[in-house]
Coordinates of C-alpha atoms and ligand atoms in Angstrom, one line a residue:
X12 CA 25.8 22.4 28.5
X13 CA 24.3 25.0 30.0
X14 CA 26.1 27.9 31.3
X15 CA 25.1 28.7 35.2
X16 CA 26.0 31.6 37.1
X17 CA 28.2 31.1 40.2
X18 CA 30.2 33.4 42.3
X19 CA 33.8 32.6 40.6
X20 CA 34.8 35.1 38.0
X21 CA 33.7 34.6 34.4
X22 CA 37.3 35.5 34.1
X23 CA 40.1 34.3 35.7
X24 CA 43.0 36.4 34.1
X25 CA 41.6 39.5 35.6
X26 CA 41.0 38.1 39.2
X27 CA 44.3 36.7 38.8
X28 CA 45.5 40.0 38.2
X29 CA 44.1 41.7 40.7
X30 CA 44.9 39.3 42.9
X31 CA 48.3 39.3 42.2
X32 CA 48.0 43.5 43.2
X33 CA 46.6 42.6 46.6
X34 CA 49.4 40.7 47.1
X35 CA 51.9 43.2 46.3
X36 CA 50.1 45.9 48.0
X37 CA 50.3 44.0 51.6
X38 CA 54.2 43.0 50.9
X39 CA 54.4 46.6 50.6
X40 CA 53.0 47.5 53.5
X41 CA 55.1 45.1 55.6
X42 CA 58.4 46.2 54.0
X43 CA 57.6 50.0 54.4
X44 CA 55.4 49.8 57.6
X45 CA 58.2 51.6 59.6
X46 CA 57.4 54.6 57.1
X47 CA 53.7 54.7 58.3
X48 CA 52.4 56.1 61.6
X49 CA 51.6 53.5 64.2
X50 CA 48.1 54.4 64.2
X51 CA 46.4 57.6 63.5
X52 CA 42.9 58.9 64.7
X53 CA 40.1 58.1 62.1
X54 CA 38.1 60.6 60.3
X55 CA 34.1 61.0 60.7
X56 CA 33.7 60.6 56.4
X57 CA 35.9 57.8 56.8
X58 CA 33.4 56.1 59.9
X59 CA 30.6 56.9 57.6
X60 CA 31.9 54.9 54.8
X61 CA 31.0 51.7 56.6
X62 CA 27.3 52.9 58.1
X63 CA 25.8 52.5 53.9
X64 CA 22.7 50.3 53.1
X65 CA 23.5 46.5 51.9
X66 CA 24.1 46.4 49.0
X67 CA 21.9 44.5 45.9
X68 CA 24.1 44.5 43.3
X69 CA 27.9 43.6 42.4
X70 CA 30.3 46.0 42.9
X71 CA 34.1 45.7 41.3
X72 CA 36.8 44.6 43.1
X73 CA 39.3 46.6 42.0
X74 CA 36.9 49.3 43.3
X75 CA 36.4 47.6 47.1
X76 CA 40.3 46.7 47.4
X77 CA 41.0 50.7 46.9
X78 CA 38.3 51.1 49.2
X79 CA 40.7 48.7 51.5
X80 CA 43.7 50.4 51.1
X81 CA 42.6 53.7 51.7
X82 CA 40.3 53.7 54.4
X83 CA 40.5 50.3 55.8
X84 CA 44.3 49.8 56.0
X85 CA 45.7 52.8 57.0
X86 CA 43.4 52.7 60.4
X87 CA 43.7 49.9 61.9
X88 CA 45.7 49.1 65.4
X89 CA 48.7 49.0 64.1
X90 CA 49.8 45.5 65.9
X91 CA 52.0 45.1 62.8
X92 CA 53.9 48.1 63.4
X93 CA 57.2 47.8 65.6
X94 CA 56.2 51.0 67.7
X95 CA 53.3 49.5 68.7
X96 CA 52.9 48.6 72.2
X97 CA 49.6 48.8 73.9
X98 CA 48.3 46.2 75.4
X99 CA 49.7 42.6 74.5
X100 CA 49.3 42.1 70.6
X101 CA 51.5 39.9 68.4
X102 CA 52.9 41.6 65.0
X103 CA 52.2 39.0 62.7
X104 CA 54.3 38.1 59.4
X105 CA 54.7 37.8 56.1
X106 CA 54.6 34.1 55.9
X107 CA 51.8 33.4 58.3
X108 CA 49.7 36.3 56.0
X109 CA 50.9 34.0 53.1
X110 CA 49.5 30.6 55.0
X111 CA 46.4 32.3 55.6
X112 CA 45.6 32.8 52.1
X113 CA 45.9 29.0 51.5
X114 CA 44.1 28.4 54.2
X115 CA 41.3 30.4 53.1
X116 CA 41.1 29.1 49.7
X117 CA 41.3 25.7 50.6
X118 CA 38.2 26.7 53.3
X119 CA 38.9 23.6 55.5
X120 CA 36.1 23.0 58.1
X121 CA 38.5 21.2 60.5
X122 CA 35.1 20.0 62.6
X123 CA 35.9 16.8 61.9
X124 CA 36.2 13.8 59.0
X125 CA 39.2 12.2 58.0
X126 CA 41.4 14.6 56.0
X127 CA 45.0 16.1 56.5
X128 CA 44.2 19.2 57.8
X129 CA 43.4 17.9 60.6
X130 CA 46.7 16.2 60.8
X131 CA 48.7 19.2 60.6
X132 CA 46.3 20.3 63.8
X133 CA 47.5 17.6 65.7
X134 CA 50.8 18.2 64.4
X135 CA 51.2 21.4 66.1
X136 CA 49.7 19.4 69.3
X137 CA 52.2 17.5 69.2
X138 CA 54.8 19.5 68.8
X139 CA 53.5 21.8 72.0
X140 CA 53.3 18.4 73.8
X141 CA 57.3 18.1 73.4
X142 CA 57.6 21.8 73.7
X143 CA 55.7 21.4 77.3
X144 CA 57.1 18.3 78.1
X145 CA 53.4 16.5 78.2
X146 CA 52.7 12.8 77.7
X147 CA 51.6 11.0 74.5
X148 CA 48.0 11.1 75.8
X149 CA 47.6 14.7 76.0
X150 CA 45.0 16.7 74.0
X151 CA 44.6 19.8 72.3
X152 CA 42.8 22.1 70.4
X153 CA 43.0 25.4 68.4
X154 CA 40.7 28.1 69.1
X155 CA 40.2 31.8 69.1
X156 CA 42.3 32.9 72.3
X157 CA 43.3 32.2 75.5
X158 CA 39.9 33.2 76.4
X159 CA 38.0 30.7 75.0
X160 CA 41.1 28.5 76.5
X161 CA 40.7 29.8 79.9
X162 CA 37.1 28.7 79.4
X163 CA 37.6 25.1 78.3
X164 CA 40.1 24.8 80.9
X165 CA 37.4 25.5 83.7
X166 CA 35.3 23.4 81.7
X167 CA 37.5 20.2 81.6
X168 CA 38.5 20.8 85.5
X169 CA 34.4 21.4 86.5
X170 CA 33.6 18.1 84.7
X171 CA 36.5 16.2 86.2
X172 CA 35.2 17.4 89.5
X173 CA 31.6 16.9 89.7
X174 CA 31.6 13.9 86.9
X175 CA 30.1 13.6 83.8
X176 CA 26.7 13.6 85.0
X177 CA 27.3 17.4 86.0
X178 CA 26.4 17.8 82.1
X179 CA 23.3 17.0 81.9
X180 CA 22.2 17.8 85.2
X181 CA 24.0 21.1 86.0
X182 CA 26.1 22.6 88.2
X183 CA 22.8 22.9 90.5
X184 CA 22.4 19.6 90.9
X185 CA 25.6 19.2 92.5
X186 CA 26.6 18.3 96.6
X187 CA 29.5 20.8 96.3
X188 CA 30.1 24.4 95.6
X189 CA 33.7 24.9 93.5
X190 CA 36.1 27.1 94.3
X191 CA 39.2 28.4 92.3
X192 CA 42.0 30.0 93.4
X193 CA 44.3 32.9 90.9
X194 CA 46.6 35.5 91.6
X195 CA 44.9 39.2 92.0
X196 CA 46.8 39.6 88.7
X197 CA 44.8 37.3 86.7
X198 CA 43.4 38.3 83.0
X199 CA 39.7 38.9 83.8
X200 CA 38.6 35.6 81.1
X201 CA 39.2 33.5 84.2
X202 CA 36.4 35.1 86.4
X203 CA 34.1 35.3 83.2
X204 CA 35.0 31.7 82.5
X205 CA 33.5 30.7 86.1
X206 CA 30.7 32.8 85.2
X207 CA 29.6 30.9 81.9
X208 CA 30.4 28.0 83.5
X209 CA 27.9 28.3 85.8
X210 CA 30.0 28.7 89.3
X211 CA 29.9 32.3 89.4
X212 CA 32.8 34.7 89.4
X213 CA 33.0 35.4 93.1
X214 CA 33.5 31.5 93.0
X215 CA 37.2 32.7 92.0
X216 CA 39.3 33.7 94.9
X217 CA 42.1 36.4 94.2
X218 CA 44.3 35.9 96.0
X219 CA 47.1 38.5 96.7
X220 CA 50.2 39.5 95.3
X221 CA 54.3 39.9 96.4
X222 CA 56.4 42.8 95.7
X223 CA 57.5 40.7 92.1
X224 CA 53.4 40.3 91.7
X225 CA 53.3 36.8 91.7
X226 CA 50.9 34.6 93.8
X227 CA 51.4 34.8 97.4
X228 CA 51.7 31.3 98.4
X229 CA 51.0 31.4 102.2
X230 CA 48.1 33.8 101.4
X231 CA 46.6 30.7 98.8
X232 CA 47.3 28.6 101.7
X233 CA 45.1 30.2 104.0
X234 CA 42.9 30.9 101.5
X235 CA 41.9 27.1 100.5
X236 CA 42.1 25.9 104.6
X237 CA 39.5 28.9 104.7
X238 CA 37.0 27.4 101.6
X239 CA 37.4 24.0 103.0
X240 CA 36.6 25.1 106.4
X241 CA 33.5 27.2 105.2
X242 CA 32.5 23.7 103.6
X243 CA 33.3 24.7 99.8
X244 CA 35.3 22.5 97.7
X245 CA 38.5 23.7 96.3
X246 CA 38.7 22.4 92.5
X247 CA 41.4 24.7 90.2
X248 CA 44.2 26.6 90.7
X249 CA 45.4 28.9 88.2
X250 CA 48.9 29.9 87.7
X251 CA 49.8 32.7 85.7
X252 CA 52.7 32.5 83.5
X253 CA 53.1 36.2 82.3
X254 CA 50.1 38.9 83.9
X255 CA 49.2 41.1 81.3
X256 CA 49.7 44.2 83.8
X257 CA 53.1 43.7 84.1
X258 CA 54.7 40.0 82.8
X259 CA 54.8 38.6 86.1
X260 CA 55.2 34.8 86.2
X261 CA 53.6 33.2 89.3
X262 CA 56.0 30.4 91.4
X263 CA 54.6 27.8 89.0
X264 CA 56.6 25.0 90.6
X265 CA 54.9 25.6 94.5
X266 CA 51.6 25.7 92.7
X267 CA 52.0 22.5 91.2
X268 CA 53.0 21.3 95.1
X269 CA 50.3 22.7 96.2
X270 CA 47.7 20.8 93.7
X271 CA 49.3 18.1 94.2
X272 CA 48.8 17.9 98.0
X273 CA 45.4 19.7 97.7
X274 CA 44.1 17.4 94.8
X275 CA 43.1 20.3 92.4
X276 CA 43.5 20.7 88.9
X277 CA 46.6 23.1 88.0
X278 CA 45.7 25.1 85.2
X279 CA 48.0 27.6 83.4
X280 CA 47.0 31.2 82.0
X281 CA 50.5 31.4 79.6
X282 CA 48.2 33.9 76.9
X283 CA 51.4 35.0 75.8
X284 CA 54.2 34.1 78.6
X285 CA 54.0 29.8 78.2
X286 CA 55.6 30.2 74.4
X287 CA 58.7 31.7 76.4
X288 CA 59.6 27.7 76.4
X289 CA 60.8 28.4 72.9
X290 CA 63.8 30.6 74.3
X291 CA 66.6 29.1 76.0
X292 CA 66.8 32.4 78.6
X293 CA 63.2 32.6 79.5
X294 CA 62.3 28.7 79.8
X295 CA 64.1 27.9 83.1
X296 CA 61.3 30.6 84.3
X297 CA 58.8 28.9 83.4
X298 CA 60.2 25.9 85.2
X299 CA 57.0 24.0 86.9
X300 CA 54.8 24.6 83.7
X301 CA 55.2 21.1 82.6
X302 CA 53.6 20.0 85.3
X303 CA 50.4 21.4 84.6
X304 CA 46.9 19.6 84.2
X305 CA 46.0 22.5 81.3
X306 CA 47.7 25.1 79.7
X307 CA 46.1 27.8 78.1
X308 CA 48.3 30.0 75.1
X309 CA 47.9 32.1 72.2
X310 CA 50.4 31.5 69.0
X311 CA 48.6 35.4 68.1
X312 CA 51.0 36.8 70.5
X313 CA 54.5 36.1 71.3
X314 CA 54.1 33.5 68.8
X315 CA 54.0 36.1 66.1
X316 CA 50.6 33.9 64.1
X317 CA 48.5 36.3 62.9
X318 CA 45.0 36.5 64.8
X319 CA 43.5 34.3 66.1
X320 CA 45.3 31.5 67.4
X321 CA 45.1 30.5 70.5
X322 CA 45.5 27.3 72.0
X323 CA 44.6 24.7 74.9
X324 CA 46.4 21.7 76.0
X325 CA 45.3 19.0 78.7
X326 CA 47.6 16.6 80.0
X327 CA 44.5 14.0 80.1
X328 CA 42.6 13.7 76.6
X329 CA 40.0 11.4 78.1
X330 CA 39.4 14.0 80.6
X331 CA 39.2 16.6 77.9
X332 CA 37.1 14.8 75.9
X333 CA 34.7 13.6 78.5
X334 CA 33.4 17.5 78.8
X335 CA 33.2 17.9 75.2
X336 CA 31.6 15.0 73.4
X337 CA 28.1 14.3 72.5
X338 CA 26.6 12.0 70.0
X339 CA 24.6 13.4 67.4
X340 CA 23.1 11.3 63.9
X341 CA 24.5 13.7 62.0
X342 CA 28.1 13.1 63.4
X343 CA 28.6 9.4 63.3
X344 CA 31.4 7.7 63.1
X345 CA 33.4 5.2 60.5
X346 CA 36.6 3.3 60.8
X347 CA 36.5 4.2 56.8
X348 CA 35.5 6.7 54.5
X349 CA 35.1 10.5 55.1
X350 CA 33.5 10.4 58.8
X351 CA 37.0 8.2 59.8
X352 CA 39.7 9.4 62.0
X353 CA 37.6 9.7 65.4
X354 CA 37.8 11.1 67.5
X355 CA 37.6 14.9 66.0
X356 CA 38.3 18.4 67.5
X357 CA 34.6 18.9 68.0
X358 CA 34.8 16.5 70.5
X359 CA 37.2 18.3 72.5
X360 CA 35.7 22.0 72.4
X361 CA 32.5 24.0 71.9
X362 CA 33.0 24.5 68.6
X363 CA 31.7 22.1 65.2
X364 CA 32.7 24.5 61.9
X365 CA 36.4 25.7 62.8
X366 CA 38.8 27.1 60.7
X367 CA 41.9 26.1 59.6
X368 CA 44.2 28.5 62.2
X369 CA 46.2 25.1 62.4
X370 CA 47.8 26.3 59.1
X371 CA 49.5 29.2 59.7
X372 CA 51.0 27.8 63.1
X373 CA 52.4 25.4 61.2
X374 CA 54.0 27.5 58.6
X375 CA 55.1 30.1 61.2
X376 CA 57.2 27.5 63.1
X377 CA 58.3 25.2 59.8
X378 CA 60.0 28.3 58.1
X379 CA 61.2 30.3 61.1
X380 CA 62.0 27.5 63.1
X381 CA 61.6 26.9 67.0
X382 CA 65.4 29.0 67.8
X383 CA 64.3 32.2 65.9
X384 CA 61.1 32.4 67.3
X385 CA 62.8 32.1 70.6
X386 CA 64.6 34.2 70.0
X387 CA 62.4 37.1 69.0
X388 CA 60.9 36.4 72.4
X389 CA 64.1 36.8 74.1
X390 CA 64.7 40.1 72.3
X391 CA 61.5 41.6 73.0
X392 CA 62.5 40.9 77.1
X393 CA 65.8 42.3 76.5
X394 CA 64.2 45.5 74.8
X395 CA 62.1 45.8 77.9
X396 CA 65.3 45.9 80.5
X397 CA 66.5 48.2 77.9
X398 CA 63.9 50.1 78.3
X399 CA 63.6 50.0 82.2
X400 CA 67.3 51.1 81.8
X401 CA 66.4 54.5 80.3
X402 CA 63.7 55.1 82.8
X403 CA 65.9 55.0 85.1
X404 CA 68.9 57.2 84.0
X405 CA 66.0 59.6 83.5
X406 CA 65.0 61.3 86.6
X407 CA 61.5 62.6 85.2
X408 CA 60.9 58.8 84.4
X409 CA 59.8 56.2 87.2
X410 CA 59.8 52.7 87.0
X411 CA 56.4 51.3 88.7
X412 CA 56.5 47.6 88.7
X413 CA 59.8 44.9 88.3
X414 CA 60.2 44.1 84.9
X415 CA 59.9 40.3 84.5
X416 CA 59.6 39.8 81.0
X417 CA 58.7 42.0 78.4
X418 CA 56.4 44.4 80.0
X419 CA 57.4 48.0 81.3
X420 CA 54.8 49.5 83.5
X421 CA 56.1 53.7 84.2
X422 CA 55.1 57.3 84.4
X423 CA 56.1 60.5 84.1
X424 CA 57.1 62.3 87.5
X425 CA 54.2 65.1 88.0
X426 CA 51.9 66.3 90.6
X427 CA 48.6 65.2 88.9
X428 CA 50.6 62.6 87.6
X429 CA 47.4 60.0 86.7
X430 CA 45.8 62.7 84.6
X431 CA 49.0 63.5 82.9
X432 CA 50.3 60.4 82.4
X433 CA 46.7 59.0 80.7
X434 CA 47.1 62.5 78.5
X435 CA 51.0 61.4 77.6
X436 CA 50.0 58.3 76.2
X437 CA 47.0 59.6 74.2
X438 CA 49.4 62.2 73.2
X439 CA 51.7 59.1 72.2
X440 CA 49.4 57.4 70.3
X441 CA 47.9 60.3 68.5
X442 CA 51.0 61.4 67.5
X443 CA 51.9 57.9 65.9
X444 CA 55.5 57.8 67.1
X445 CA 54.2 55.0 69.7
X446 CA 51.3 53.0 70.8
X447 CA 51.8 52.6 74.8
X448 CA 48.6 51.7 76.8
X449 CA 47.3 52.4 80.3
X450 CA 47.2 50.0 83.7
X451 CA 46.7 50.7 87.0
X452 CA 49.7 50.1 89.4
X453 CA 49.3 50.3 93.2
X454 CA 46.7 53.2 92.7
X455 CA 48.7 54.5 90.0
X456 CA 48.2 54.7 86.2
X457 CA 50.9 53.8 84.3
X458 CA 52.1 54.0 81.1
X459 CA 52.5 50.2 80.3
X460 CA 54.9 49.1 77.0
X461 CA 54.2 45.7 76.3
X462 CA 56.7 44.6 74.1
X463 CA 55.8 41.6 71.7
X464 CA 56.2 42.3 68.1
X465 CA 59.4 40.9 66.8
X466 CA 60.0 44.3 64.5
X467 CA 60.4 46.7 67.7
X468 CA 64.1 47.6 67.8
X469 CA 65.9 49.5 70.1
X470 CA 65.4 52.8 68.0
X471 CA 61.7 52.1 68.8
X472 CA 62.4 52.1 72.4
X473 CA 64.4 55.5 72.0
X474 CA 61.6 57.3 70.2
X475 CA 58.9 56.0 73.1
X476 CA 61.1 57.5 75.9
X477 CA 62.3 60.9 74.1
X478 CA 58.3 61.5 72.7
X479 CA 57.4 60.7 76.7
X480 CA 59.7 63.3 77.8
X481 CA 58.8 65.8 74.8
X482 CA 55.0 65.4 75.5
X483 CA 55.6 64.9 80.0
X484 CA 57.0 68.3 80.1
X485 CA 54.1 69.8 78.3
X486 CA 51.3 67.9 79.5
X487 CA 52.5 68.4 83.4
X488 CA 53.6 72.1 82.7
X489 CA 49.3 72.4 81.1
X490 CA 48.0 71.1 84.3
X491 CA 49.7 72.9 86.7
X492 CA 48.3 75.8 84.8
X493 CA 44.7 74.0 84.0
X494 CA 45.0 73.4 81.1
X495 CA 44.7 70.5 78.9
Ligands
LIG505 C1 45.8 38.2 76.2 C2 45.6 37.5 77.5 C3 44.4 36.7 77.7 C4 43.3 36.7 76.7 O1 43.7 36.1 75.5 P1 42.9 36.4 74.2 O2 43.7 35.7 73.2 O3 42.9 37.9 74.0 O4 41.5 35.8 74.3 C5 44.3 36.0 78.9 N1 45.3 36.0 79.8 C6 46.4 36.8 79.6 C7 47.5 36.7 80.6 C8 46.6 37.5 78.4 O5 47.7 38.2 78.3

């Protein structure tokens, strides 16, 4: 037979070897991660590594994995690390690392066609369905984040408004102009959601906040009395279960009045708040989520599955599916064979090749378990009272918005306290002792923790505030003498 060249090795034993070095090398660098720097800045000859011409002919892999462990590894975010805090990332773990590696040998296209990946997708559907407390008849779908989510869910709600038809015709061809309703605290994917779905982002009405930075209800009130006044038709409501400014959880169970009485579709924005179901403490805050008509989630964050993983569930699958689906030749059909087991995921999303992100949610929550992953979540909410706590013992410290979950929005007392604090938490993350980020608070930059990876400890906590006073005195002591 003739011997044709493909892209496997020629050898096995030696990829298997290497392999087998990869694998060690990232165990390593989970068990000894707390060794490391959270992040670090990255060197110009370093940047310039990755700016070379393509390349025309093999290269070793022993050769590209150092490559990968010296200049790729060592600068990335540094989600995985416990000190890390900016913004709201998941840590990931060893097992979900592990699931992606089947995953990606296996290289499911979970499209469509009758095979059991697909069945492990609807698995984890229908174990968020019990987690949620949603019907049998409820849909849902895997996809890159609560973005895309958001997205869909606008989607779903737009078609369920205006009918079908609104597909092929467009949003132009419609009698009504939609209006949505979210809290001024909502993640900015909503407002670019209306945008690419053609309604426009000032077609989303934000609507203010209380003192705990949740919706205003009355405020909403007047609000959709005001649109159906002007003529506009009020279609979606979005209820926010966790901001990412500061954790705050919208009264979920007066929105879902409210839609009720008002006819609209009750959507949820629970990126990382809605898997709070999974812990006993934080679930009864949640209370009204089940009563939802979407609910868009990321398994990437609190859920600890590393990136990406998000996730969207509609109470009504027909509904879901009636925005999505569209015939095509190449698509068709069988109650046998390969093209069996209809309908598919592609018929409930934009997307036709999709990965297999189904696996490592499933092996994240078969080996951990439902409890422990709550209870990670309900650790990360009590390191963030904890660390509310030491802000306030310390008088240089202020607090700057309620802490609701696991989110700690402060500064550092100073007269040009914006500049100093945004120079404190560079200082932070420069110095890789912590990875804070910045929000704005009532005109006021803060230094926001978001606490999510289930590694951060309360020694992590304790180095962030003693690193804030350490660089607070400095930094406001430089610009009251103009200095930087
Ligand atoms: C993170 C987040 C999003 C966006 O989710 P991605 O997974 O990053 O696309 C939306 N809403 C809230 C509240 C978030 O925290």
């Amino acid at each position: 037979m003739e011997k044709q060249e493909t892209l496997d090795p020629s050898d096995w034993s030696s990829i298997r070897e290497q392999g087998h070095q990869m694998l060690d090398d990232m165990f390593n660098y989970l068990e000894h991660i707390r060794e490391r720097p959270v992040w670090q800045p990255i060197p110009q000859e370093t940047r310039a590594l990755f700016q070379e011409s393509l390349p025309q002919q093999p290269g070793d892999l022993a050769v590209a994995h150092q490559t990968f462990m010296q200049d790729i590894l060592p600068f990335s975010v540094g989600n995985a690390h416990p000190a890390f805090m900016g913004w709201v990332h998941g840590g990931g773990t060893p097992v979900g690392m592990l699931a992606e590696m089947l995953a990606a040998g296996l290289n499911a296209n979970l499209g469509g066609r009758d095979q059991i990946p697909i069945e492990v997708e609807r698995q984890v559907l229908q174990w968020m369905r019990e987690l949620f407390n949603f019907p049998p008849s409820a849909s849902g779908l895997f996809v890159t984040g609560t973005s895309m989510a958001n997205l869909i869910g606008v989607l779903v709600a737009r078609t369920a408004a205006l009918g079908a038809d609104t597909r092929r015709l467009g949003v132009e061809a419609a009698d009504q102009n939609l209006v949505a309703y979210a809290s001024a605290g909502a993640h900015i994917s909503i407002a670019q959601a209306m945008d690419i779905a053609g309604l426009g982002s000032d077609a989303l009405r934000l609507v203010p906040v209380n003192k705990q930075r949740q919706m205003d209800i009355a405020a909403l009130q007047l609000a959709i009395a005001a649109d159906r006044a002007a003529g506009l038709t009020p279609f979606f409501i979005v209820g926010m279960a966790g901001t990412v400014d500061t954790g705050a959880v919208d009264d979920l169970t007066a929105l879902a009045d409210i839609s009720r009485q008002e006819q609209l579709w009750f959507h949820i924005d629970g990126a990382y708040g809605a898997l709070g179901m999974l812990a006993p403490d934080i679930a009864p805050r949640l209370h009204g989520i089940e009563r939802a008509d979407s609910i868009a989630f990321d398994f990437h964050k609190w859920g600890q599955v590393p990136y990406d993983a998000g996730f969207i569930l509609v109470r009504d699958g027909m509904q879901h599916q009636a925005a999505f689906a569209s015939p095509a030749a190449y698509l068709k059909r069988e109650a046998r064979g390969m093209a069996a087991g209809s309908p598919w995921p592609c018929d409930f999303g934009p997307d036709l090749s999709r990965g297999f992100r189904a696996l490592k949610t499933w092996f994240t929550i078969k080996v951990y378990g439902a409890e422990k992953l709550g209870q990670a979540i309900s650790n990360t909410c009590a390191l963030a009272r904890y660390l509310a706590q030491q802000i306030e013992y310390n008088s240089e410290l202020e607090l700057l918005a309620p802490v609701s979950l696991n989110i700690v929005c402060f500064r550092y007392r100073c007269a040009d306290s914006d500049r100093v604090n945004a120079d404190i938490v560079v200082q932070l993350q420069e110095s890789g002792i912590a990875a804070p980020s910045t929000t704005t608070i009532n005109n006021h930059l803060a230094i926001r923790a978001a606490i999510v990876n289930h590694r951060t400890c309360r020694n992590d906590i304790d180095a962030l505030v003693k690193a804030t006073l350490a660089f607070g005195k400095t930094c406001c002591k430089n610009a009251a003498n103009g200095k930087r």
